[in-house]
């Protein structure tokens, strides 16, 4: 570890297009091989790490307005501040012998459903692995981030959010008994930028809670949950086939199918804000609406014909929703 060195790391967040929730172990083992498809977007997370020549640790988590200094690593690890938990678990893994200053922030709304906390974990891992001169491949970094986040949440978590933070683009993540395998899909940024709008409902979501409810119901053998998961799996394979074949016109109908299956999976995936936003967007001319992440709030992807996109976004703004400026990160 060097002193007086600075590392600035940035990672993409994502819009999940299909197969969300299936990336959670062991759900992808229950009904045959699964695929999850997501698109990296220009909304990013950031970590700035500066090595010190003493033992002091300074942490500034800008999104939470949390800033605190500690005399050494032991005092830092013994702190019980909840806002510090994610950073604390990462630092506990790396066990740095020197002090440091760490500043983090995310461009994503808190609880936005864009994989912001997972992206931030990757940004932190990039910074510490550079400082410690420990090279991790994509799958090693995903495994580390996944396990650290499970420690933070004390719940099972998925892995799809980590991949676009490491390998931006349009990605298919295949889930089999061997684990996850990443496949980059061909596309152009202009296509996605012309159709896709990202709208924040104003209500944060709770991904860990929603996913755990689905995992528990599945393992308990709930037939309705398993049928809905099976439908989400089939839709995701259809989205994969449409993208591979260039049958882009099929996407709105597939997003509608995914929406219907997802709200059957659990009532907590939708919310009054999401339902109202969906009505507003469709009335304004949108072709489809897709819940982002585990739903219950956060962001919603709105799909429109390029000629109607501005009108749809204006209709959402007129009803008090926030349209986020976003572009595909290909």
PDB file of C-alpha atoms in Angstrom:
ATOM      1  CA  UNK A   1       0.000   0.000   0.000  1.00  0.00           C
ATOM      2  CA  UNK A   2       1.356   3.409  -0.985  1.00  0.00           C
ATOM      3  CA  UNK A   3       0.916   6.728   0.801  1.00  0.00           C
ATOM      4  CA  UNK A   4      -0.294  10.076  -0.479  1.00  0.00           C
ATOM      5  CA  UNK A   5      -1.959   8.406  -3.464  1.00  0.00           C
ATOM      6  CA  UNK A   6      -5.392   9.167  -4.850  1.00  0.00           C
ATOM      7  CA  UNK A   7      -7.806   6.901  -6.715  1.00  0.00           C
ATOM      8  CA  UNK A   8     -11.048   8.146  -8.289  1.00  0.00           C
ATOM      9  CA  UNK A   9     -13.403   5.390  -9.427  1.00  0.00           C
ATOM     10  CA  UNK A  10     -16.729   5.559 -11.245  1.00  0.00           C
ATOM     11  CA  UNK A  11     -19.267   2.830 -12.060  1.00  0.00           C
ATOM     12  CA  UNK A  12     -22.481   2.719 -14.067  1.00  0.00           C
ATOM     13  CA  UNK A  13     -25.909   1.875 -12.721  1.00  0.00           C
ATOM     14  CA  UNK A  14     -28.447  -0.005 -14.829  1.00  0.00           C
ATOM     15  CA  UNK A  15     -31.998  -0.374 -16.070  1.00  0.00           C
ATOM     16  CA  UNK A  16     -33.083  -3.999 -15.792  1.00  0.00           C
ATOM     17  CA  UNK A  17     -34.978  -4.986 -18.931  1.00  0.00           C
ATOM     18  CA  UNK A  18     -36.058  -8.508 -18.016  1.00  0.00           C
ATOM     19  CA  UNK A  19     -35.396 -11.399 -15.672  1.00  0.00           C
ATOM     20  CA  UNK A  20     -34.998  -9.363 -12.505  1.00  0.00           C
ATOM     21  CA  UNK A  21     -35.313 -11.312  -9.224  1.00  0.00           C
ATOM     22  CA  UNK A  22     -34.230 -14.485 -11.055  1.00  0.00           C
ATOM     23  CA  UNK A  23     -30.628 -13.430 -10.374  1.00  0.00           C
ATOM     24  CA  UNK A  24     -31.175 -14.189  -6.679  1.00  0.00           C
ATOM     25  CA  UNK A  25     -29.856 -17.542  -5.498  1.00  0.00           C
ATOM     26  CA  UNK A  26     -31.486 -20.088  -5.471  1.00  0.00           C
ATOM     27  CA  UNK A  27     -34.384 -18.815  -7.617  1.00  0.00           C
ATOM     28  CA  UNK A  28     -32.528 -19.360 -10.894  1.00  0.00           C
ATOM     29  CA  UNK A  29     -32.143 -23.066 -10.001  1.00  0.00           C
ATOM     30  CA  UNK A  30     -35.842 -23.809  -9.555  1.00  0.00           C
ATOM     31  CA  UNK A  31     -37.145 -23.853 -13.148  1.00  0.00           C
ATOM     32  CA  UNK A  32     -34.315 -24.385 -15.620  1.00  0.00           C
ATOM     33  CA  UNK A  33     -31.646 -21.997 -16.868  1.00  0.00           C
ATOM     34  CA  UNK A  34     -32.470 -18.301 -16.612  1.00  0.00           C
ATOM     35  CA  UNK A  35     -31.286 -15.113 -18.263  1.00  0.00           C
ATOM     36  CA  UNK A  36     -31.381 -11.563 -16.886  1.00  0.00           C
ATOM     37  CA  UNK A  37     -30.911  -8.645 -19.283  1.00  0.00           C
ATOM     38  CA  UNK A  38     -29.928  -5.130 -18.287  1.00  0.00           C
ATOM     39  CA  UNK A  39     -28.639  -1.921 -19.830  1.00  0.00           C
ATOM     40  CA  UNK A  40     -25.893   0.193 -18.269  1.00  0.00           C
ATOM     41  CA  UNK A  41     -26.853   3.857 -18.049  1.00  0.00           C
ATOM     42  CA  UNK A  42     -25.077   7.172 -17.598  1.00  0.00           C
ATOM     43  CA  UNK A  43     -26.190   7.609 -13.973  1.00  0.00           C
ATOM     44  CA  UNK A  44     -23.067   6.658 -12.015  1.00  0.00           C
ATOM     45  CA  UNK A  45     -21.644   6.101  -8.559  1.00  0.00           C
ATOM     46  CA  UNK A  46     -18.287   7.442  -7.407  1.00  0.00           C
ATOM     47  CA  UNK A  47     -15.622   6.604  -4.840  1.00  0.00           C
ATOM     48  CA  UNK A  48     -12.563   8.756  -4.120  1.00  0.00           C
ATOM     49  CA  UNK A  49      -9.912   7.122  -1.963  1.00  0.00           C
ATOM     50  CA  UNK A  50      -6.801   8.895  -0.701  1.00  0.00           C
ATOM     51  CA  UNK A  51      -4.125   7.064   1.279  1.00  0.00           C
ATOM     52  CA  UNK A  52      -2.750   8.770   4.389  1.00  0.00           C
ATOM     53  CA  UNK A  53       0.635   8.455   6.079  1.00  0.00           C
ATOM     54  CA  UNK A  54      -0.930   7.941   9.522  1.00  0.00           C
ATOM     55  CA  UNK A  55      -3.706   5.756  11.016  1.00  0.00           C
ATOM     56  CA  UNK A  56      -6.603   8.224  10.824  1.00  0.00           C
ATOM     57  CA  UNK A  57      -9.670   7.361   8.755  1.00  0.00           C
ATOM     58  CA  UNK A  58     -11.946  10.056   7.310  1.00  0.00           C
ATOM     59  CA  UNK A  59     -15.247   9.040   5.704  1.00  0.00           C
ATOM     60  CA  UNK A  60     -17.646  11.271   3.776  1.00  0.00           C
ATOM     61  CA  UNK A  61     -20.796   9.566   2.459  1.00  0.00           C
ATOM     62  CA  UNK A  62     -22.287  12.492   0.599  1.00  0.00           C
ATOM     63  CA  UNK A  63     -25.704  10.973  -0.214  1.00  0.00           C
ATOM     64  CA  UNK A  64     -26.388  10.376   3.476  1.00  0.00           C
ATOM     65  CA  UNK A  65     -24.763  13.633   4.604  1.00  0.00           C
ATOM     66  CA  UNK A  66     -22.545  11.532   6.832  1.00  0.00           C
ATOM     67  CA  UNK A  67     -18.989  12.641   7.588  1.00  0.00           C
ATOM     68  CA  UNK A  68     -16.872  11.375  10.442  1.00  0.00           C
ATOM     69  CA  UNK A  69     -13.237  10.875  11.444  1.00  0.00           C
ATOM     70  CA  UNK A  70     -11.735   7.963  13.386  1.00  0.00           C
ATOM     71  CA  UNK A  71      -8.347   7.737  15.064  1.00  0.00           C
ATOM     72  CA  UNK A  72      -7.623   4.269  13.647  1.00  0.00           C
ATOM     73  CA  UNK A  73      -9.086   1.168  11.998  1.00  0.00           C
ATOM     74  CA  UNK A  74     -10.276  -0.380  15.250  1.00  0.00           C
ATOM     75  CA  UNK A  75     -12.308   2.680  16.220  1.00  0.00           C
ATOM     76  CA  UNK A  76     -13.754   2.760  12.720  1.00  0.00           C
ATOM     77  CA  UNK A  77     -14.781  -0.914  12.779  1.00  0.00           C
ATOM     78  CA  UNK A  78     -16.263  -0.600  16.283  1.00  0.00           C
ATOM     79  CA  UNK A  79     -18.551   2.275  15.251  1.00  0.00           C
ATOM     80  CA  UNK A  80     -22.255   1.328  15.264  1.00  0.00           C
ATOM     81  CA  UNK A  81     -23.563   4.115  13.005  1.00  0.00           C
ATOM     82  CA  UNK A  82     -25.990   2.520  10.569  1.00  0.00           C
ATOM     83  CA  UNK A  83     -25.063   4.932   7.764  1.00  0.00           C
ATOM     84  CA  UNK A  84     -21.507   3.613   7.898  1.00  0.00           C
ATOM     85  CA  UNK A  85     -22.416  -0.060   7.493  1.00  0.00           C
ATOM     86  CA  UNK A  86     -21.769  -0.540   3.746  1.00  0.00           C
ATOM     87  CA  UNK A  87     -18.388   1.191   3.780  1.00  0.00           C
ATOM     88  CA  UNK A  88     -17.490  -0.530   7.041  1.00  0.00           C
ATOM     89  CA  UNK A  89     -18.043  -4.026   5.649  1.00  0.00           C
ATOM     90  CA  UNK A  90     -15.888  -3.264   2.619  1.00  0.00           C
ATOM     91  CA  UNK A  91     -13.063  -1.881   4.739  1.00  0.00           C
ATOM     92  CA  UNK A  92     -13.298  -4.888   7.082  1.00  0.00           C
ATOM     93  CA  UNK A  93     -12.525  -7.112   4.097  1.00  0.00           C
ATOM     94  CA  UNK A  94      -9.483  -5.125   2.954  1.00  0.00           C
ATOM     95  CA  UNK A  95      -8.044  -4.504   6.459  1.00  0.00           C
ATOM     96  CA  UNK A  96      -5.789  -1.586   5.403  1.00  0.00           C
ATOM     97  CA  UNK A  97      -2.713  -1.045   7.554  1.00  0.00           C
ATOM     98  CA  UNK A  98      -2.670   2.701   6.855  1.00  0.00           C
ATOM     99  CA  UNK A  99      -5.215   5.417   7.302  1.00  0.00           C
ATOM    100  CA  UNK A 100      -7.204   6.832   4.429  1.00  0.00           C
ATOM    101  CA  UNK A 101      -9.842   9.313   3.359  1.00  0.00           C
ATOM    102  CA  UNK A 102     -12.856   7.943   1.475  1.00  0.00           C
ATOM    103  CA  UNK A 103     -15.597   9.993  -0.174  1.00  0.00           C
ATOM    104  CA  UNK A 104     -18.548   8.348  -1.920  1.00  0.00           C
ATOM    105  CA  UNK A 105     -21.598   9.631  -3.755  1.00  0.00           C
ATOM    106  CA  UNK A 106     -24.230   8.397  -6.170  1.00  0.00           C
ATOM    107  CA  UNK A 107     -26.046  10.207  -8.954  1.00  0.00           C
ATOM    108  CA  UNK A 108     -28.991   7.815  -8.523  1.00  0.00           C
ATOM    109  CA  UNK A 109     -31.902   8.761  -6.259  1.00  0.00           C
ATOM    110  CA  UNK A 110     -31.769   6.881  -2.957  1.00  0.00           C
ATOM    111  CA  UNK A 111     -33.858   3.732  -3.369  1.00  0.00           C
ATOM    112  CA  UNK A 112     -34.158   4.393  -7.103  1.00  0.00           C
ATOM    113  CA  UNK A 113     -34.188   0.747  -8.178  1.00  0.00           C
ATOM    114  CA  UNK A 114     -31.205   1.290 -10.494  1.00  0.00           C
ATOM    115  CA  UNK A 115     -28.745  -0.864  -8.566  1.00  0.00           C
ATOM    116  CA  UNK A 116     -27.119   2.181  -6.994  1.00  0.00           C
ATOM    117  CA  UNK A 117     -25.847   0.505  -3.818  1.00  0.00           C
ATOM    118  CA  UNK A 118     -24.441  -2.394  -5.840  1.00  0.00           C
ATOM    119  CA  UNK A 119     -22.742   0.000  -8.245  1.00  0.00           C
ATOM    120  CA  UNK A 120     -21.306   1.905  -5.295  1.00  0.00           C
ATOM    121  CA  UNK A 121     -19.949  -1.342  -3.873  1.00  0.00           C
ATOM    122  CA  UNK A 122     -18.127  -1.908  -7.158  1.00  0.00           C
ATOM    123  CA  UNK A 123     -16.736   1.644  -7.107  1.00  0.00           C
ATOM    124  CA  UNK A 124     -15.401   1.041  -3.594  1.00  0.00           C
ATOM    125  CA  UNK A 125     -13.913  -2.310  -4.604  1.00  0.00           C
ATOM    126  CA  UNK A 126     -12.216  -0.713  -7.616  1.00  0.00           C
ATOM    127  CA  UNK A 127     -10.629   1.903  -5.351  1.00  0.00           C
ATOM    128  CA  UNK A 128      -9.390  -0.469  -2.652  1.00  0.00           C
ATOM    129  CA  UNK A 129      -8.195  -3.121  -5.098  1.00  0.00           C
ATOM    130  CA  UNK A 130      -6.146  -0.431  -6.879  1.00  0.00           C
ATOM    131  CA  UNK A 131      -4.685   0.767  -3.575  1.00  0.00           C
ATOM    132  CA  UNK A 132      -3.905  -2.766  -2.439  1.00  0.00           C
ATOM    133  CA  UNK A 133      -2.651  -3.756  -5.895  1.00  0.00           C
ATOM    134  CA  UNK A 134      -4.948  -6.766  -5.922  1.00  0.00           C
ATOM    135  CA  UNK A 135      -6.380  -7.483  -9.372  1.00  0.00           C
ATOM    136  CA  UNK A 136      -9.851  -9.024  -9.474  1.00  0.00           C
ATOM    137  CA  UNK A 137     -11.520 -10.347 -12.595  1.00  0.00           C
ATOM    138  CA  UNK A 138     -15.199  -9.584 -13.262  1.00  0.00           C
ATOM    139  CA  UNK A 139     -16.509 -12.688 -11.526  1.00  0.00           C
ATOM    140  CA  UNK A 140     -14.230 -12.293  -8.495  1.00  0.00           C
ATOM    141  CA  UNK A 141     -15.352  -8.678  -8.069  1.00  0.00           C
ATOM    142  CA  UNK A 142     -19.027  -9.669  -8.427  1.00  0.00           C
ATOM    143  CA  UNK A 143     -18.615 -12.444  -5.859  1.00  0.00           C
ATOM    144  CA  UNK A 144     -16.940 -10.108  -3.371  1.00  0.00           C
ATOM    145  CA  UNK A 145     -19.515  -7.337  -3.807  1.00  0.00           C
ATOM    146  CA  UNK A 146     -22.372  -9.845  -3.570  1.00  0.00           C
ATOM    147  CA  UNK A 147     -21.106 -11.325  -0.316  1.00  0.00           C
ATOM    148  CA  UNK A 148     -20.332  -7.961   1.270  1.00  0.00           C
ATOM    149  CA  UNK A 149     -23.803  -6.662   0.419  1.00  0.00           C
ATOM    150  CA  UNK A 150     -25.353  -9.801   1.934  1.00  0.00           C
ATOM    151  CA  UNK A 151     -23.461  -8.969   5.140  1.00  0.00           C
ATOM    152  CA  UNK A 152     -24.869  -5.440   5.065  1.00  0.00           C
ATOM    153  CA  UNK A 153     -28.473  -6.484   4.408  1.00  0.00           C
ATOM    154  CA  UNK A 154     -28.420  -9.799   6.320  1.00  0.00           C
ATOM    155  CA  UNK A 155     -30.430 -11.205   3.401  1.00  0.00           C
ATOM    156  CA  UNK A 156     -29.864 -13.084   0.151  1.00  0.00           C
ATOM    157  CA  UNK A 157     -29.176 -10.746  -2.761  1.00  0.00           C
ATOM    158  CA  UNK A 158     -28.977 -10.948  -6.541  1.00  0.00           C
ATOM    159  CA  UNK A 159     -25.925 -10.317  -8.694  1.00  0.00           C
ATOM    160  CA  UNK A 160     -27.151  -8.708 -11.928  1.00  0.00           C
ATOM    161  CA  UNK A 161     -26.474  -5.145 -10.730  1.00  0.00           C
ATOM    162  CA  UNK A 162     -22.729  -5.659 -10.365  1.00  0.00           C
ATOM    163  CA  UNK A 163     -22.041  -6.644 -13.974  1.00  0.00           C
ATOM    164  CA  UNK A 164     -22.890  -3.349 -15.740  1.00  0.00           C
ATOM    165  CA  UNK A 165     -20.892  -1.508 -13.065  1.00  0.00           C
ATOM    166  CA  UNK A 166     -17.869  -3.510 -14.245  1.00  0.00           C
ATOM    167  CA  UNK A 167     -18.690  -4.059 -17.938  1.00  0.00           C
ATOM    168  CA  UNK A 168     -21.017  -1.319 -19.278  1.00  0.00           C
ATOM    169  CA  UNK A 169     -23.247  -2.108 -22.222  1.00  0.00           C
ATOM    170  CA  UNK A 170     -26.312  -4.168 -23.029  1.00  0.00           C
ATOM    171  CA  UNK A 171     -25.702  -7.355 -21.050  1.00  0.00           C
ATOM    172  CA  UNK A 172     -27.306 -10.765 -20.786  1.00  0.00           C
ATOM    173  CA  UNK A 173     -26.359 -12.600 -17.602  1.00  0.00           C
ATOM    174  CA  UNK A 174     -26.988 -16.327 -17.885  1.00  0.00           C
ATOM    175  CA  UNK A 175     -27.716 -18.211 -14.659  1.00  0.00           C
ATOM    176  CA  UNK A 176     -27.165 -21.978 -14.524  1.00  0.00           C
ATOM    177  CA  UNK A 177     -26.021 -24.469 -11.862  1.00  0.00           C
ATOM    178  CA  UNK A 178     -22.463 -23.381 -12.750  1.00  0.00           C
ATOM    179  CA  UNK A 179     -23.271 -19.808 -11.698  1.00  0.00           C
ATOM    180  CA  UNK A 180     -23.431 -16.565 -13.682  1.00  0.00           C
ATOM    181  CA  UNK A 181     -21.988 -16.013 -17.158  1.00  0.00           C
ATOM    182  CA  UNK A 182     -21.887 -12.619 -18.857  1.00  0.00           C
ATOM    183  CA  UNK A 183     -22.744 -12.117 -22.531  1.00  0.00           C
ATOM    184  CA  UNK A 184     -22.520  -8.721 -24.198  1.00  0.00           C
ATOM    185  CA  UNK A 185     -25.309  -8.016 -26.699  1.00  0.00           C
ATOM    186  CA  UNK A 186     -25.012  -5.817 -29.777  1.00  0.00           C
ATOM    187  CA  UNK A 187     -26.982  -2.574 -29.845  1.00  0.00           C
ATOM    188  CA  UNK A 188     -26.633   1.164 -30.377  1.00  0.00           C
ATOM    189  CA  UNK A 189     -27.009   3.971 -27.854  1.00  0.00           C
ATOM    190  CA  UNK A 190     -29.202   5.949 -30.262  1.00  0.00           C
ATOM    191  CA  UNK A 191     -31.847   3.215 -30.217  1.00  0.00           C
ATOM    192  CA  UNK A 192     -32.159   3.170 -26.430  1.00  0.00           C
ATOM    193  CA  UNK A 193     -31.871   6.931 -26.045  1.00  0.00           C
ATOM    194  CA  UNK A 194     -34.694   7.372 -28.559  1.00  0.00           C
ATOM    195  CA  UNK A 195     -37.166   5.095 -26.783  1.00  0.00           C
ATOM    196  CA  UNK A 196     -36.275   4.943 -23.100  1.00  0.00           C
ATOM    197  CA  UNK A 197     -37.283   7.442 -20.415  1.00  0.00           C
ATOM    198  CA  UNK A 198     -36.518   7.021 -16.736  1.00  0.00           C
ATOM    199  CA  UNK A 199     -39.025   8.486 -14.300  1.00  0.00           C
ATOM    200  CA  UNK A 200     -38.670   8.656 -10.517  1.00  0.00           C
ATOM    201  CA  UNK A 201     -41.858   8.050  -8.550  1.00  0.00           C
ATOM    202  CA  UNK A 202     -40.648  10.074  -5.575  1.00  0.00           C
ATOM    203  CA  UNK A 203     -40.965   7.050  -3.293  1.00  0.00           C
ATOM    204  CA  UNK A 204     -37.836   4.953  -2.459  1.00  0.00           C
ATOM    205  CA  UNK A 205     -38.051   1.172  -2.701  1.00  0.00           C
ATOM    206  CA  UNK A 206     -36.804  -1.645  -0.453  1.00  0.00           C
ATOM    207  CA  UNK A 207     -35.200  -4.233  -2.729  1.00  0.00           C
ATOM    208  CA  UNK A 208     -33.878  -6.530  -0.023  1.00  0.00           C
ATOM    209  CA  UNK A 209     -37.297  -6.876   1.592  1.00  0.00           C
ATOM    210  CA  UNK A 210     -39.209  -7.499  -1.657  1.00  0.00           C
ATOM    211  CA  UNK A 211     -36.710 -10.070  -2.932  1.00  0.00           C
ATOM    212  CA  UNK A 212     -36.638 -11.913   0.379  1.00  0.00           C
ATOM    213  CA  UNK A 213     -40.432 -12.226   0.378  1.00  0.00           C
ATOM    214  CA  UNK A 214     -40.262 -13.840  -3.087  1.00  0.00           C
ATOM    215  CA  UNK A 215     -37.393 -16.167  -2.132  1.00  0.00           C
ATOM    216  CA  UNK A 216     -39.192 -17.328   1.013  1.00  0.00           C
ATOM    217  CA  UNK A 217     -42.493 -17.904  -0.799  1.00  0.00           C
ATOM    218  CA  UNK A 218     -40.703 -19.836  -3.553  1.00  0.00           C
ATOM    219  CA  UNK A 219     -38.857 -22.101  -1.143  1.00  0.00           C
ATOM    220  CA  UNK A 220     -42.120 -22.660   0.730  1.00  0.00           C
ATOM    221  CA  UNK A 221     -43.573 -23.943  -2.563  1.00  0.00           C
ATOM    222  CA  UNK A 222     -46.179 -21.211  -3.073  1.00  0.00           C
ATOM    223  CA  UNK A 223     -47.739 -22.078  -6.435  1.00  0.00           C
ATOM    224  CA  UNK A 224     -48.729 -18.537  -7.385  1.00  0.00           C
ATOM    225  CA  UNK A 225     -45.206 -17.250  -6.755  1.00  0.00           C
ATOM    226  CA  UNK A 226     -43.637 -20.091  -8.735  1.00  0.00           C
ATOM    227  CA  UNK A 227     -46.019 -19.553 -11.683  1.00  0.00           C
ATOM    228  CA  UNK A 228     -45.211 -15.840 -11.765  1.00  0.00           C
ATOM    229  CA  UNK A 229     -41.464 -16.556 -11.626  1.00  0.00           C
ATOM    230  CA  UNK A 230     -41.875 -19.035 -14.468  1.00  0.00           C
ATOM    231  CA  UNK A 231     -43.644 -16.376 -16.542  1.00  0.00           C
ATOM    232  CA  UNK A 232     -40.879 -13.837 -15.805  1.00  0.00           C
ATOM    233  CA  UNK A 233     -38.308 -16.439 -16.875  1.00  0.00           C
ATOM    234  CA  UNK A 234     -40.126 -17.083 -20.181  1.00  0.00           C
ATOM    235  CA  UNK A 235     -40.531 -13.369 -20.888  1.00  0.00           C
ATOM    236  CA  UNK A 236     -36.826 -12.819 -20.311  1.00  0.00           C
ATOM    237  CA  UNK A 237     -35.880 -15.535 -22.790  1.00  0.00           C
ATOM    238  CA  UNK A 238     -38.283 -13.913 -25.289  1.00  0.00           C
ATOM    239  CA  UNK A 239     -36.606 -10.516 -24.718  1.00  0.00           C
ATOM    240  CA  UNK A 240     -33.228 -12.181 -25.270  1.00  0.00           C
ATOM    241  CA  UNK A 241     -34.439 -13.745 -28.531  1.00  0.00           C
ATOM    242  CA  UNK A 242     -35.965 -10.455 -29.739  1.00  0.00           C
ATOM    243  CA  UNK A 243     -32.696  -8.596 -29.123  1.00  0.00           C
ATOM    244  CA  UNK A 244     -30.589 -11.295 -30.768  1.00  0.00           C
ATOM    245  CA  UNK A 245     -32.921 -11.319 -33.803  1.00  0.00           C
ATOM    246  CA  UNK A 246     -33.191  -7.519 -33.992  1.00  0.00           C
ATOM    247  CA  UNK A 247     -36.968  -7.787 -33.515  1.00  0.00           C
ATOM    248  CA  UNK A 248     -37.085  -4.547 -31.561  1.00  0.00           C
ATOM    249  CA  UNK A 249     -40.788  -3.993 -32.265  1.00  0.00           C
ATOM    250  CA  UNK A 250     -41.569  -6.894 -29.911  1.00  0.00           C
ATOM    251  CA  UNK A 251     -40.119  -5.161 -26.846  1.00  0.00           C
ATOM    252  CA  UNK A 252     -43.161  -3.082 -25.744  1.00  0.00           C
ATOM    253  CA  UNK A 253     -45.390  -6.156 -25.663  1.00  0.00           C
ATOM    254  CA  UNK A 254     -42.767  -8.087 -23.743  1.00  0.00           C
ATOM    255  CA  UNK A 255     -42.396  -5.271 -21.216  1.00  0.00           C
ATOM    256  CA  UNK A 256     -46.176  -5.388 -20.708  1.00  0.00           C
ATOM    257  CA  UNK A 257     -46.025  -9.134 -20.100  1.00  0.00           C
ATOM    258  CA  UNK A 258     -43.202  -8.647 -17.621  1.00  0.00           C
ATOM    259  CA  UNK A 259     -45.141  -5.960 -15.756  1.00  0.00           C
ATOM    260  CA  UNK A 260     -48.193  -8.201 -15.440  1.00  0.00           C
ATOM    261  CA  UNK A 261     -46.155 -11.177 -14.201  1.00  0.00           C
ATOM    262  CA  UNK A 262     -44.178  -9.060 -11.751  1.00  0.00           C
ATOM    263  CA  UNK A 263     -47.214  -7.602  -9.986  1.00  0.00           C
ATOM    264  CA  UNK A 264     -48.580 -11.147  -9.682  1.00  0.00           C
ATOM    265  CA  UNK A 265     -45.295 -12.187  -8.102  1.00  0.00           C
ATOM    266  CA  UNK A 266     -45.918  -9.892  -5.145  1.00  0.00           C
ATOM    267  CA  UNK A 267     -48.308  -7.024  -4.493  1.00  0.00           C
ATOM    268  CA  UNK A 268     -45.380  -5.113  -2.973  1.00  0.00           C
ATOM    269  CA  UNK A 269     -43.680  -4.773  -6.377  1.00  0.00           C
ATOM    270  CA  UNK A 270     -46.165  -2.121  -7.411  1.00  0.00           C
ATOM    271  CA  UNK A 271     -47.402   0.878  -5.430  1.00  0.00           C
ATOM    272  CA  UNK A 272     -49.980   3.669  -5.752  1.00  0.00           C
ATOM    273  CA  UNK A 273     -47.228   5.928  -7.179  1.00  0.00           C
ATOM    274  CA  UNK A 274     -46.220   3.342  -9.787  1.00  0.00           C
ATOM    275  CA  UNK A 275     -49.845   2.690 -10.752  1.00  0.00           C
ATOM    276  CA  UNK A 276     -50.518   6.404 -11.165  1.00  0.00           C
ATOM    277  CA  UNK A 277     -47.327   6.927 -13.156  1.00  0.00           C
ATOM    278  CA  UNK A 278     -48.232   4.037 -15.445  1.00  0.00           C
ATOM    279  CA  UNK A 279     -51.659   5.539 -16.143  1.00  0.00           C
ATOM    280  CA  UNK A 280     -50.158   8.969 -16.823  1.00  0.00           C
ATOM    281  CA  UNK A 281     -47.457   7.606 -19.146  1.00  0.00           C
ATOM    282  CA  UNK A 282     -49.790   5.410 -21.179  1.00  0.00           C
ATOM    283  CA  UNK A 283     -52.363   8.190 -21.473  1.00  0.00           C
ATOM    284  CA  UNK A 284     -49.596  10.489 -22.748  1.00  0.00           C
ATOM    285  CA  UNK A 285     -48.733   8.031 -25.519  1.00  0.00           C
ATOM    286  CA  UNK A 286     -46.174   5.631 -24.008  1.00  0.00           C
ATOM    287  CA  UNK A 287     -46.084   2.089 -25.370  1.00  0.00           C
ATOM    288  CA  UNK A 288     -45.104   0.288 -22.157  1.00  0.00           C
ATOM    289  CA  UNK A 289     -43.974   0.773 -18.576  1.00  0.00           C
ATOM    290  CA  UNK A 290     -41.390  -1.381 -16.775  1.00  0.00           C
ATOM    291  CA  UNK A 291     -40.803  -1.435 -13.009  1.00  0.00           C
ATOM    292  CA  UNK A 292     -37.112  -0.969 -12.194  1.00  0.00           C
ATOM    293  CA  UNK A 293     -35.448  -3.274  -9.710  1.00  0.00           C
ATOM    294  CA  UNK A 294     -37.573  -4.798  -6.970  1.00  0.00           C
ATOM    295  CA  UNK A 295     -40.255  -2.144  -7.335  1.00  0.00           C
ATOM    296  CA  UNK A 296     -42.445  -0.801  -4.586  1.00  0.00           C
ATOM    297  CA  UNK A 297     -41.240   2.664  -5.548  1.00  0.00           C
ATOM    298  CA  UNK A 298     -38.052   4.002  -7.048  1.00  0.00           C
ATOM    299  CA  UNK A 299     -37.767   4.503 -10.790  1.00  0.00           C
ATOM    300  CA  UNK A 300     -39.888   3.274 -13.667  1.00  0.00           C
ATOM    301  CA  UNK A 301     -38.734   2.798 -17.245  1.00  0.00           C
ATOM    302  CA  UNK A 302     -41.177   4.298 -19.746  1.00  0.00           C
ATOM    303  CA  UNK A 303     -40.973   3.065 -23.348  1.00  0.00           C
ATOM    304  CA  UNK A 304     -42.190   5.329 -26.153  1.00  0.00           C
ATOM    305  CA  UNK A 305     -41.929   5.762 -29.886  1.00  0.00           C
ATOM    306  CA  UNK A 306     -39.177   8.355 -30.529  1.00  0.00           C
ATOM    307  CA  UNK A 307     -41.710  10.781 -32.023  1.00  0.00           C
ATOM    308  CA  UNK A 308     -43.794  10.659 -28.825  1.00  0.00           C
ATOM    309  CA  UNK A 309     -41.040  10.521 -26.216  1.00  0.00           C
ATOM    310  CA  UNK A 310     -40.971  14.255 -25.454  1.00  0.00           C
ATOM    311  CA  UNK A 311     -44.754  14.398 -25.118  1.00  0.00           C
ATOM    312  CA  UNK A 312     -44.727  11.419 -22.758  1.00  0.00           C
ATOM    313  CA  UNK A 313     -42.012  12.972 -20.602  1.00  0.00           C
ATOM    314  CA  UNK A 314     -43.887  16.276 -20.505  1.00  0.00           C
ATOM    315  CA  UNK A 315     -47.038  14.466 -19.387  1.00  0.00           C
ATOM    316  CA  UNK A 316     -45.125  12.819 -16.541  1.00  0.00           C
ATOM    317  CA  UNK A 317     -43.605  16.118 -15.439  1.00  0.00           C
ATOM    318  CA  UNK A 318     -47.003  17.824 -15.523  1.00  0.00           C
ATOM    319  CA  UNK A 319     -48.237  15.290 -12.982  1.00  0.00           C
ATOM    320  CA  UNK A 320     -45.357  15.960 -10.608  1.00  0.00           C
ATOM    321  CA  UNK A 321     -43.014  13.105 -11.533  1.00  0.00           C
ATOM    322  CA  UNK A 322     -39.275  13.633 -12.018  1.00  0.00           C
ATOM    323  CA  UNK A 323     -37.879  12.642 -15.417  1.00  0.00           C
ATOM    324  CA  UNK A 324     -34.218  11.795 -15.034  1.00  0.00           C
ATOM    325  CA  UNK A 325     -31.727  12.790 -17.699  1.00  0.00           C
ATOM    326  CA  UNK A 326     -30.205   9.483 -18.756  1.00  0.00           C
ATOM    327  CA  UNK A 327     -28.394   7.916 -21.681  1.00  0.00           C
ATOM    328  CA  UNK A 328     -27.327   4.390 -22.491  1.00  0.00           C
ATOM    329  CA  UNK A 329     -23.741   3.585 -21.456  1.00  0.00           C
ATOM    330  CA  UNK A 330     -22.578   1.375 -24.327  1.00  0.00           C
TER     331      UNK A 330
END
